[in-house]
mmCIF file of C-alpha atoms in Angstrom:
data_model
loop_
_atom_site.group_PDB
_atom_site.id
_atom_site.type_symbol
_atom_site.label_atom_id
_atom_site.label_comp_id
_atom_site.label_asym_id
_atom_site.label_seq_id
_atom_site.Cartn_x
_atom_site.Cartn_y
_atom_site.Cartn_z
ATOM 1 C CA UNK A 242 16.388 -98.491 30.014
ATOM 2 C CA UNK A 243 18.795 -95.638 31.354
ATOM 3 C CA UNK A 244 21.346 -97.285 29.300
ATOM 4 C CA UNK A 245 19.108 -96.402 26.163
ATOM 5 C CA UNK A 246 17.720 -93.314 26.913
ATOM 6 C CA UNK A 247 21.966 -91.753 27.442
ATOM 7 C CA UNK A 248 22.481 -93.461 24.205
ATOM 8 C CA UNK A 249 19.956 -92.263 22.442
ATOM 9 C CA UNK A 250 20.785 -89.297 23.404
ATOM 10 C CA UNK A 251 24.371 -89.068 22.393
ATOM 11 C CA UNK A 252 23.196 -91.202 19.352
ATOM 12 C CA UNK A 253 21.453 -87.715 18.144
ATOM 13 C CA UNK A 254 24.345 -85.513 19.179
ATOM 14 C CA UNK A 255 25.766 -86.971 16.194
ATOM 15 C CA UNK A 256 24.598 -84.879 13.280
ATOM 16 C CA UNK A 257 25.661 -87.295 10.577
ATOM 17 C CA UNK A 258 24.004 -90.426 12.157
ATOM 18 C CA UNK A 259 21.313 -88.448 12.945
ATOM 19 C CA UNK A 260 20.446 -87.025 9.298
ATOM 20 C CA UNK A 261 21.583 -90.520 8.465
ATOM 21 C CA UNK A 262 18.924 -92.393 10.498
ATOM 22 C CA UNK A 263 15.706 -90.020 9.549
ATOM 23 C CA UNK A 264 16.441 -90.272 5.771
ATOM 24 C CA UNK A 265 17.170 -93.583 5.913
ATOM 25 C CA UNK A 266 13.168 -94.157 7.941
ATOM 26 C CA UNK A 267 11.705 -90.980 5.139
ATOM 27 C CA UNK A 268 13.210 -93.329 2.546
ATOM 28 C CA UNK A 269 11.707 -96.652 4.038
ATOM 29 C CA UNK A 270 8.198 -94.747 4.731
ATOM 30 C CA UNK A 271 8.221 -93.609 1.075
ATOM 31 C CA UNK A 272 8.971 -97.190 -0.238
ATOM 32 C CA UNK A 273 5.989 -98.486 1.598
ATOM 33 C CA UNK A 274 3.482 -96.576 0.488
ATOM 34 C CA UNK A 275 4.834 -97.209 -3.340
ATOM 35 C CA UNK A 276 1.748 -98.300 -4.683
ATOM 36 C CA UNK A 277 0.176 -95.064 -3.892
ATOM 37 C CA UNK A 278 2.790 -93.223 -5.714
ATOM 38 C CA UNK A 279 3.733 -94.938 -8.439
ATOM 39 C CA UNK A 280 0.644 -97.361 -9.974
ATOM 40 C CA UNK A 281 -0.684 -97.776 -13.472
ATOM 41 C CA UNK A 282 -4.341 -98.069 -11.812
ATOM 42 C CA UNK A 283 -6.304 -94.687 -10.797
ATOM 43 C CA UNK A 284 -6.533 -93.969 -7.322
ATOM 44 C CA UNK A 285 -9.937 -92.683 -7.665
ATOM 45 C CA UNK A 286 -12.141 -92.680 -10.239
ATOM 46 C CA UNK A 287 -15.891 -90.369 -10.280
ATOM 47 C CA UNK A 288 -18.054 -92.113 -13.059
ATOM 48 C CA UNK A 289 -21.461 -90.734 -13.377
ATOM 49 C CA UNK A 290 -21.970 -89.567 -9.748
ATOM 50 C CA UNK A 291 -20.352 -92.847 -8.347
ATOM 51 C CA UNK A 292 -17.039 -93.269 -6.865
ATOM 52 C CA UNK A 293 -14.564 -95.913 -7.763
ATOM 53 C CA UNK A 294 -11.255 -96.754 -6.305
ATOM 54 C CA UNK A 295 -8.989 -98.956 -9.042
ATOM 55 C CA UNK A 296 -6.202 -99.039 -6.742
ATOM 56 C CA UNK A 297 -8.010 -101.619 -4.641
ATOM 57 C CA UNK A 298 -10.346 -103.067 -6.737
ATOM 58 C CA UNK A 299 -10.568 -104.421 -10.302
ATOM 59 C CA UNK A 300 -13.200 -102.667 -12.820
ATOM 60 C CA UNK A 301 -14.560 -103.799 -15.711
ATOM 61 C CA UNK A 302 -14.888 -101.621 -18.987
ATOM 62 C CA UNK A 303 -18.580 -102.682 -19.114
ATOM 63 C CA UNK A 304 -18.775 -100.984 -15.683
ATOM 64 C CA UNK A 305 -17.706 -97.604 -17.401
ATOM 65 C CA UNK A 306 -20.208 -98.246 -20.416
ATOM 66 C CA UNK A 307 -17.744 -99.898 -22.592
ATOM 67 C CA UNK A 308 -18.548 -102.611 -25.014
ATOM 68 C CA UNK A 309 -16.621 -105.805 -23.389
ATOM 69 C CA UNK A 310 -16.686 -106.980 -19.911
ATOM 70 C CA UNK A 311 -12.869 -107.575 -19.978
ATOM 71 C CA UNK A 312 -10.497 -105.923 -17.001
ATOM 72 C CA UNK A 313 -10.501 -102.019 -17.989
ATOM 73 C CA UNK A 314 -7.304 -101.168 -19.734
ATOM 74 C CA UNK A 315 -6.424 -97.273 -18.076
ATOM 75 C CA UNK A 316 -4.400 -96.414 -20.614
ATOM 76 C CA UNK A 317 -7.104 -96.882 -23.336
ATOM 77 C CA UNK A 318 -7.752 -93.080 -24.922
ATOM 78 C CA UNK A 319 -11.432 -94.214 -25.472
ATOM 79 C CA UNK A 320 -12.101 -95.080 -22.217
ATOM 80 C CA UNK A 321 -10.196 -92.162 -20.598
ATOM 81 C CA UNK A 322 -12.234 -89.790 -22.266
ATOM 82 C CA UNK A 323 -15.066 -91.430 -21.987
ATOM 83 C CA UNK A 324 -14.303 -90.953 -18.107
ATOM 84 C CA UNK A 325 -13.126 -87.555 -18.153
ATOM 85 C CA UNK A 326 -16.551 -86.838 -20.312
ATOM 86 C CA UNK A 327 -18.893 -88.164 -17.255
ATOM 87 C CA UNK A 328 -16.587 -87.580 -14.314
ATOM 88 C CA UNK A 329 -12.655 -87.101 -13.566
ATOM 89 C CA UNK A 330 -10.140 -89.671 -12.716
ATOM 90 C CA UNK A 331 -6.765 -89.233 -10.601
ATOM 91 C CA UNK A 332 -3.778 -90.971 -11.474
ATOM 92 C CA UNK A 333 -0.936 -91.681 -9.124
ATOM 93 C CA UNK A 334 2.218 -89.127 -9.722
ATOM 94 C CA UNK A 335 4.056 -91.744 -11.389
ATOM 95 C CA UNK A 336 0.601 -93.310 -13.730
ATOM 96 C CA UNK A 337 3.289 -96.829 -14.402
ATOM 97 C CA UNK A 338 3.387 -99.955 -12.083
ATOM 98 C CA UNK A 339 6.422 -102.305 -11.662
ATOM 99 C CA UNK A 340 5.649 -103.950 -14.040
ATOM 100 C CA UNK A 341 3.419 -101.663 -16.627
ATOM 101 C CA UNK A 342 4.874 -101.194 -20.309
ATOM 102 C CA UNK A 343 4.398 -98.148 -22.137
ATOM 103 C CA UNK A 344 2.777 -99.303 -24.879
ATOM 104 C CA UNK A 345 1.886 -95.701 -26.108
ATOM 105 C CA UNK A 346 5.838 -95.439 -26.746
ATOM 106 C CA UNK A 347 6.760 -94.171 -30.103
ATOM 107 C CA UNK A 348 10.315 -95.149 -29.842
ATOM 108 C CA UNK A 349 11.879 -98.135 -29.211
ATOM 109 C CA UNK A 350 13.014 -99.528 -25.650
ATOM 110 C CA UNK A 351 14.553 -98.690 -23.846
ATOM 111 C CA UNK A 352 13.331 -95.011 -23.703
ATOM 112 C CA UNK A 353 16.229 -92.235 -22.350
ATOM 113 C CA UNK A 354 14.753 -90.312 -19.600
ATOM 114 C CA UNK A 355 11.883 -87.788 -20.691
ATOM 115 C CA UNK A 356 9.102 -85.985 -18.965
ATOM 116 C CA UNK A 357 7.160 -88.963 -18.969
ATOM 117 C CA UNK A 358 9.673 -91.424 -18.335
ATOM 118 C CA UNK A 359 12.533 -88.971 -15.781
ATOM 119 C CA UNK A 360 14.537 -91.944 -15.464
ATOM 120 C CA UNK A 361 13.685 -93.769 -18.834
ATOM 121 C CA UNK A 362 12.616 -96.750 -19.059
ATOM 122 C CA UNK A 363 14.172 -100.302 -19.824
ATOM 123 C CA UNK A 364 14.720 -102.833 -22.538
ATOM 124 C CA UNK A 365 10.870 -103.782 -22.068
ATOM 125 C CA UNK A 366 9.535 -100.247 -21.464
ATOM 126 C CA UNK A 367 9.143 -99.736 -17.719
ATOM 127 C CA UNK A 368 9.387 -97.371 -16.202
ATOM 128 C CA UNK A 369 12.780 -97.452 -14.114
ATOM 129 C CA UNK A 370 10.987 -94.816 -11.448
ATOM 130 C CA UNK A 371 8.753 -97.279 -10.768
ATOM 131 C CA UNK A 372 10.343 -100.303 -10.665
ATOM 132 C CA UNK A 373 13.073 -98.541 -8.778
ATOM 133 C CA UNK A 374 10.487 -97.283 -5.852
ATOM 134 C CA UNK A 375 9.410 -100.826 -5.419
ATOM 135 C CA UNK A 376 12.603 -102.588 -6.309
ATOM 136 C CA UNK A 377 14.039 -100.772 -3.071
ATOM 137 C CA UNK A 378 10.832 -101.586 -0.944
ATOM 138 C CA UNK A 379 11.330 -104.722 -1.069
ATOM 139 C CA UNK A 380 15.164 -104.693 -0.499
ATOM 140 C CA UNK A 381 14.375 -103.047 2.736
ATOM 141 C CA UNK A 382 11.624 -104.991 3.999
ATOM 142 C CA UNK A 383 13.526 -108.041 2.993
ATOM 143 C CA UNK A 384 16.592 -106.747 4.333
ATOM 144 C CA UNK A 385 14.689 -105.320 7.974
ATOM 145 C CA UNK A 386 13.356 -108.914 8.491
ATOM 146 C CA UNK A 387 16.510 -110.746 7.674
ATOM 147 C CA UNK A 388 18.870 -108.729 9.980
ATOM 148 C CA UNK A 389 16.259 -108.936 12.508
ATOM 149 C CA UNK A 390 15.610 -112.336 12.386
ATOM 150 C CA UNK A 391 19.554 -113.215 11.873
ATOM 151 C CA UNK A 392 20.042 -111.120 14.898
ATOM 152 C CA UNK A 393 17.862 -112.805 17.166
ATOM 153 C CA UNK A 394 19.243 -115.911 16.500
ATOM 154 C CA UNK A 395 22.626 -115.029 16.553
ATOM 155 C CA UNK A 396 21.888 -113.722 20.142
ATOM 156 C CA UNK A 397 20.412 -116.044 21.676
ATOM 157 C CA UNK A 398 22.549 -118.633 20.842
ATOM 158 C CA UNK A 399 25.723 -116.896 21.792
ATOM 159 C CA UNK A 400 24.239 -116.139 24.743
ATOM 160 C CA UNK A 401 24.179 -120.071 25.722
ATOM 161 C CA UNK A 402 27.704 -120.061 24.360
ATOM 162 C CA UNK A 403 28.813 -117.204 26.690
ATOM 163 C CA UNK A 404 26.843 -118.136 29.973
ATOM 164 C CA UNK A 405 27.305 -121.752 29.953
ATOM 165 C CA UNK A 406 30.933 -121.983 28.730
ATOM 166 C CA UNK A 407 32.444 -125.546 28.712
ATOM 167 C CA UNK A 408 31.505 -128.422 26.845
ATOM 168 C CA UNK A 409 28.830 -126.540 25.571
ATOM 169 C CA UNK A 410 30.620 -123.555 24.495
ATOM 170 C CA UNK A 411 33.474 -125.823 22.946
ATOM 171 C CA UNK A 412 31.041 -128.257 20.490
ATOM 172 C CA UNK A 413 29.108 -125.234 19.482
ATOM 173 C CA UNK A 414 32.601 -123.657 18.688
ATOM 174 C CA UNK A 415 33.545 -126.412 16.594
ATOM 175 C CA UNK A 416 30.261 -126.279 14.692
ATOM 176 C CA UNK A 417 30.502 -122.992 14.096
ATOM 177 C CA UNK A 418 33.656 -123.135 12.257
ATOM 178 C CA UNK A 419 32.545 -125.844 10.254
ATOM 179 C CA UNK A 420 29.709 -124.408 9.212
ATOM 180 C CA UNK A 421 31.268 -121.019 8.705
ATOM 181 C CA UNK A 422 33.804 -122.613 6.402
ATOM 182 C CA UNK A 423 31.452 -123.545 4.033
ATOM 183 C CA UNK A 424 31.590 -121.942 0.320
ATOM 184 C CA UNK A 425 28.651 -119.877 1.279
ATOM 185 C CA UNK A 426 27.887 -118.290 -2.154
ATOM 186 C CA UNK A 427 28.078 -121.699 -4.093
ATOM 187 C CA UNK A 428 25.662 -123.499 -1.663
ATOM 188 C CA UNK A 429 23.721 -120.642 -2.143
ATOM 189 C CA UNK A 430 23.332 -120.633 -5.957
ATOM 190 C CA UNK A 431 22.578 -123.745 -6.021
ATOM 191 C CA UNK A 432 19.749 -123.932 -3.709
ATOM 192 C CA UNK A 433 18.884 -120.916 -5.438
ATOM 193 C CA UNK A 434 18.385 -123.040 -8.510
ATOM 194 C CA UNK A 435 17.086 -125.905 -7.581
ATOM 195 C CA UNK A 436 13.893 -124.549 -5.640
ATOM 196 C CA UNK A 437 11.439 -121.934 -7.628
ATOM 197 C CA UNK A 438 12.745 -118.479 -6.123
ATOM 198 C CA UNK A 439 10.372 -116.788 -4.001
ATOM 199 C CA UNK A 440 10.429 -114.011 -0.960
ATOM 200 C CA UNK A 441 10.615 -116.483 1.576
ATOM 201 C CA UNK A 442 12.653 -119.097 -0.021
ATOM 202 C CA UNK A 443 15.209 -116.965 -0.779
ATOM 203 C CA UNK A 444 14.797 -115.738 2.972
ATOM 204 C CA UNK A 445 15.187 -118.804 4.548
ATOM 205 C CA UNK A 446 18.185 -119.837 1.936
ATOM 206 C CA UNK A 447 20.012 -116.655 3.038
ATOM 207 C CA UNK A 448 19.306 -116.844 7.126
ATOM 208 C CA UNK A 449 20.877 -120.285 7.045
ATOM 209 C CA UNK A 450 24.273 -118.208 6.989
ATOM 210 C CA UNK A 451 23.234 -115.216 8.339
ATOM 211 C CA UNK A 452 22.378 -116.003 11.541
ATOM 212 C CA UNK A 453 26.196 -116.155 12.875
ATOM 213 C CA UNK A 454 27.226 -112.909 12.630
ATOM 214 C CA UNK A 455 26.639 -111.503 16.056
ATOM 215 C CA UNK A 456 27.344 -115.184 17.820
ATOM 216 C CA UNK A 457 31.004 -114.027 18.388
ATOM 217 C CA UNK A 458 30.445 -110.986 19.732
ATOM 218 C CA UNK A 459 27.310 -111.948 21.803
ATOM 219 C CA UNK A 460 29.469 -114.663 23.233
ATOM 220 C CA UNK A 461 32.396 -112.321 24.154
ATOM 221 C CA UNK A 462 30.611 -109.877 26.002
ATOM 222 C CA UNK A 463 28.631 -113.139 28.100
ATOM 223 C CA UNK A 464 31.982 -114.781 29.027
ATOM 224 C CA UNK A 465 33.249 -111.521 30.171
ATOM 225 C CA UNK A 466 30.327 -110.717 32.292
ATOM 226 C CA UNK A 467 29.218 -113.320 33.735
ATOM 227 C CA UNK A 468 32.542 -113.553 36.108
ATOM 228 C CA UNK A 469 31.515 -110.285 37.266
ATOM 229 C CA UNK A 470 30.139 -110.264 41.405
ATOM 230 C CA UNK A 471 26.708 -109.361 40.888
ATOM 231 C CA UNK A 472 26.006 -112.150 38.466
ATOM 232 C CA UNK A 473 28.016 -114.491 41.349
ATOM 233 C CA UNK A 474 25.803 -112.986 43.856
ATOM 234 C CA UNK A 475 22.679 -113.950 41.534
ATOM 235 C CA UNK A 476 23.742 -117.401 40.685
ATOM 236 C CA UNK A 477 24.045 -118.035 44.776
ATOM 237 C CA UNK A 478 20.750 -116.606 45.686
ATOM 238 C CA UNK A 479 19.050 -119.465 43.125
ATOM 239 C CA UNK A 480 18.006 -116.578 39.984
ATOM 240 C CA UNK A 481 17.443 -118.846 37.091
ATOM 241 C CA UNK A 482 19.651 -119.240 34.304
ATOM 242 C CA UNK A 483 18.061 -116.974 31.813
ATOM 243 C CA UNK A 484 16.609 -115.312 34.118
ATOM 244 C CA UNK A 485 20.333 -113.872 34.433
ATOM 245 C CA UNK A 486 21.181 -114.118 30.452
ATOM 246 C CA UNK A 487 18.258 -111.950 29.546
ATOM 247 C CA UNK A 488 17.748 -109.566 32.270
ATOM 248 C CA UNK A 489 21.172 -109.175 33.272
ATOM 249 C CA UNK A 490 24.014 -109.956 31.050
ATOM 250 C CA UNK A 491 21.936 -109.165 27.627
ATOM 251 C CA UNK A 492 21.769 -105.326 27.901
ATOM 252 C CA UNK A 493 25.709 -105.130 28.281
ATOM 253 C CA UNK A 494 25.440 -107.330 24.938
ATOM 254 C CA UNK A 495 23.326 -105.204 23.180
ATOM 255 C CA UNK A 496 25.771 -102.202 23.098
ATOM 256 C CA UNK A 497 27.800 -103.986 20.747
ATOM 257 C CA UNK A 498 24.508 -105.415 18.611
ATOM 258 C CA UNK A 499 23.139 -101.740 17.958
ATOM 259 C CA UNK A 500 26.290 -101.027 16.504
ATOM 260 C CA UNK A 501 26.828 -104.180 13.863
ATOM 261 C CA UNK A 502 22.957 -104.276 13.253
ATOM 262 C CA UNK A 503 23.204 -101.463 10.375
ATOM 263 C CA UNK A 504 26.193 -103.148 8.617
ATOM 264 C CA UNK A 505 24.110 -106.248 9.251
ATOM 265 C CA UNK A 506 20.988 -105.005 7.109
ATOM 266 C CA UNK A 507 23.402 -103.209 4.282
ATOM 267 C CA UNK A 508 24.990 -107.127 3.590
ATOM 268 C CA UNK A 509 21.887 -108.871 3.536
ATOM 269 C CA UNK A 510 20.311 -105.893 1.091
ATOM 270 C CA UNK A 511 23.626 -106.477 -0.636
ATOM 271 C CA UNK A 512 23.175 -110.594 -1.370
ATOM 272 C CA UNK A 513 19.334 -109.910 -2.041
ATOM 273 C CA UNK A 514 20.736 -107.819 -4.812
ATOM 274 C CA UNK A 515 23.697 -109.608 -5.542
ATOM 275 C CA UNK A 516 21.208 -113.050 -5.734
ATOM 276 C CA UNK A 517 19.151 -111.316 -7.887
ATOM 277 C CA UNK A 518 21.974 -109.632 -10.427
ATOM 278 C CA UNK A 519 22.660 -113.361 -10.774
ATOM 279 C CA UNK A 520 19.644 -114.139 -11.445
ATOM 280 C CA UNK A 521 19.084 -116.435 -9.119
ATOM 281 C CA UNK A 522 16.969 -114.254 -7.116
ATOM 282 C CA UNK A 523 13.246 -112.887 -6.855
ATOM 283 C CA UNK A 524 10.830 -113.637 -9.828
ATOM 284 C CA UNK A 525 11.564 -111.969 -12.865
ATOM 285 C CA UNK A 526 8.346 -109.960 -12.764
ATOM 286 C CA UNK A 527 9.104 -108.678 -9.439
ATOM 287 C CA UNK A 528 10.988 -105.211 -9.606
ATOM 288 C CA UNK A 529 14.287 -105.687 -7.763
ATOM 289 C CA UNK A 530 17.492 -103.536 -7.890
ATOM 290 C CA UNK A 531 19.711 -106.613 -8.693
ATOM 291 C CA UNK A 532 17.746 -106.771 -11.614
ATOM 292 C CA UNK A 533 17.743 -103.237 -12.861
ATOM 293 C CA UNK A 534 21.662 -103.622 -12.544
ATOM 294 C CA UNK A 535 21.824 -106.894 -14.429
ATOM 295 C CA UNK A 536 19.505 -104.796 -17.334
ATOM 296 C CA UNK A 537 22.433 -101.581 -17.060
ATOM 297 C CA UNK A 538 25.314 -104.264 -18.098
ATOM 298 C CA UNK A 539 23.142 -105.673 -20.810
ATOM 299 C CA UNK A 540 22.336 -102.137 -22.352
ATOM 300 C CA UNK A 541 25.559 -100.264 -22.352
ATOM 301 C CA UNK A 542 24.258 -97.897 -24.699
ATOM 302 C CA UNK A 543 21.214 -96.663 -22.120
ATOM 303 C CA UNK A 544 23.460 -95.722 -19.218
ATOM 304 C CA UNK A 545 20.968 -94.465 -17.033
ATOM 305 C CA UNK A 546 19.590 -98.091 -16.283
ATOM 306 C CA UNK A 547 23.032 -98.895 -14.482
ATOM 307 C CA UNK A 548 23.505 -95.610 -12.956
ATOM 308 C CA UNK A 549 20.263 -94.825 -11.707
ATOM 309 C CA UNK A 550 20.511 -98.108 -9.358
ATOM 310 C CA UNK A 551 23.813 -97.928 -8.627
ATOM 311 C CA UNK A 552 23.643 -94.124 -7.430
ATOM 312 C CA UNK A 553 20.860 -95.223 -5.525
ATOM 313 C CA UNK A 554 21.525 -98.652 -3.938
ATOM 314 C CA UNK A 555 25.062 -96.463 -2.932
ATOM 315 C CA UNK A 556 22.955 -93.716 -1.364
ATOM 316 C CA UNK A 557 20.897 -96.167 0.816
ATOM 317 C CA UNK A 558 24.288 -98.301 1.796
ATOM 318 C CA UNK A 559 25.821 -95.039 3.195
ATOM 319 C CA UNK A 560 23.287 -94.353 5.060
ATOM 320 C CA UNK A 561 23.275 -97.487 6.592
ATOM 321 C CA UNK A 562 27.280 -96.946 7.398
ATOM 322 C CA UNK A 563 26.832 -93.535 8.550
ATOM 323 C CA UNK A 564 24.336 -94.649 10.921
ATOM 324 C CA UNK A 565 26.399 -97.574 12.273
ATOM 325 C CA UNK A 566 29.304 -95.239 12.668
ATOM 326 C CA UNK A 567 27.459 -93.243 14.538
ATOM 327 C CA UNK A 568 26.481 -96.015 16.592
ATOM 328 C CA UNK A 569 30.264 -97.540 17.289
ATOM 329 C CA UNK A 570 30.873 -94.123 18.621
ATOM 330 C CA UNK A 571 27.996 -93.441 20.808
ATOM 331 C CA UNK A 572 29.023 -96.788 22.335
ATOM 332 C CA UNK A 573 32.587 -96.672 22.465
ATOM 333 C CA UNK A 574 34.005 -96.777 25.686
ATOM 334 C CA UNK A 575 37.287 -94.326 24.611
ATOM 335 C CA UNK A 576 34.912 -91.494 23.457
ATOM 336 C CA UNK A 577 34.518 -89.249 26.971
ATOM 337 C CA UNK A 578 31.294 -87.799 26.008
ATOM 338 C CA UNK A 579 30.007 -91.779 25.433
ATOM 339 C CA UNK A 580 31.223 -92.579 29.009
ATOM 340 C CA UNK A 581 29.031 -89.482 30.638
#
């Protein structure tokens, strides 16, 4: 825990990863909380002395006095003022889901950016604000609990590479570089289209390859170790096996795992969106940034699809490599002030 307090420490000395790290948790806090900013449902509604919260819960018109007891439609003019008339109503800042079309639109789609829409909107008349909020949220999330996930695996299993060595080390070697030799993106497509894409699916389809990232370097830093005299002096007093992987020889590995884990989650936010540009992806009503890219090269003429993504899918991946640079040189033994 020493270990991670210095590092920490010299981790924040660094201005770049520093700035890097808290925009990078502002921007993931933001994303979260999406449907709270950017939602075609009120937050809260005051009808006649009673309080209503659309944001959780579906209304009826007939529950605002209207004449059908059908789901009520917020952008209805009759309704709102009929509303506004008995009570008030409070819209999120951005009043358009991920999916909401601006039906109210008096130009075609896809709308250039305007007070209503700042980013425009695209060939089907959402909002690209919107989508773009929870496009990212779930490239994040999705890309969090892949690189996690990938990295636990990857660690423990080049952990029983590294301690145990031998045989074991040697088969698992030769797996390894079958499996790693694999046309990765082809197998990949083609599960992609042979099962109905989902969150998980696609999670599961892309951990089958992720998961070997950190087994080389996991594996390096074991077989170096564990010849060292106090993991000798462990092995002859009878400490158990991973007893001695995981509370001895795993924090020297985890140096080296803090600083691939960022460039870890920027490639598996990268195939998300790459999967999904393809469209072999997430859903085609769910709001991804692959997809928002795919619309930009299919409307040339409305250039602020394209860009809008790309500036910021290239805003969060710098982040990510500022923060793992950072990282390398906290940890690297050839900086003096990473050594103190």
């Amino acid at each position: 825990m020493k270990i991670l307090d210095s590092a920490l420490k010299r981790f924040f000395k660094n201005k770049v990863g520093k700035y890097g790290f808290f925009l990078l948790i502002s921007l993931f806090i933001l994303c979260l909380f999406a449907p709270f900013l950017a939602n075609e449902n009120p937050l809260f509604i005051s009808y006649k002395g009673r309080a209503y919260f659309p944001i959780f819960n579906t209304y009826l018109e007939s529950d605002f006095d209207g004449a059908l007891p059908t789901k009520a439609d917020y952008q209805d003019n009759i309704l709102l003022k009929k509303i506004k008339s008995n009570g008030f109503i409070v819209f999120a800042p951005i009043p358009f889901g991920q999916n909401s079309i601006d039906i109210q639109s008096a130009t075609p789609f896809p709308n250039a950016p305007s007070l209503r829409h700042p980013l425009g909107t695209d060939d089907m008349g959402r909002n690209i604000l919107a989508r773009s909020l929870y496009g990212l949220r779930i490239s994040l999330v999705f890309g969090f609990l892949l690189a996690f996930t990938a990295s636990f695996i990857g660690i423990f299993f080049g952990s029983i590479q590294g301690y145990f060595g031998g045989k074991t080390d040697l088969y698992f070697q030769r797996f390894l570089e079958i499996w790693t030799s694999l046309p990765q993106l082809f197998i990949l497509i083609i599960l992609s289209s042979l099962i109905v894409p989902s969150f998980w699916s696609l999670f599961f389809i892309l951990l089958c390859f992720s998961w070997t990232t950190l087994i080389g370097v996991v594996r390096a830093e074991f077989l170096k170790v564990r010849n060292f005299d106090y993991i000798k002096y462990a092995q002859s007093l009878g400490v158990p096996p991973f007893q001695i992987m995981f509370r001895h020889l795993l924090p020297n590995a985890l140096v080296s795992v803090f600083s691939f884990f960022p460039f870890i989650l920027a490639g598996s936010i990268v195939s998300l969106t790459s999967l999904n540009f393809l469209g072999f992806g997430l859903p085609p009503d769910t709001a991804s940034l692959g997809d928002l890219i795919r619309q930009g090269k299919e409307n040339i003429y409305a250039p602020w699809i394209g860009l809008t993504v790309i500036l910021l899918l290239s805003f969060v991946l710098c982040l990510l490599i500022f923060i793992g640079q950072a990282l390398r040189d906290t940890f690297d033994p050839k900086n003096k002030e990473s050594v103190k």
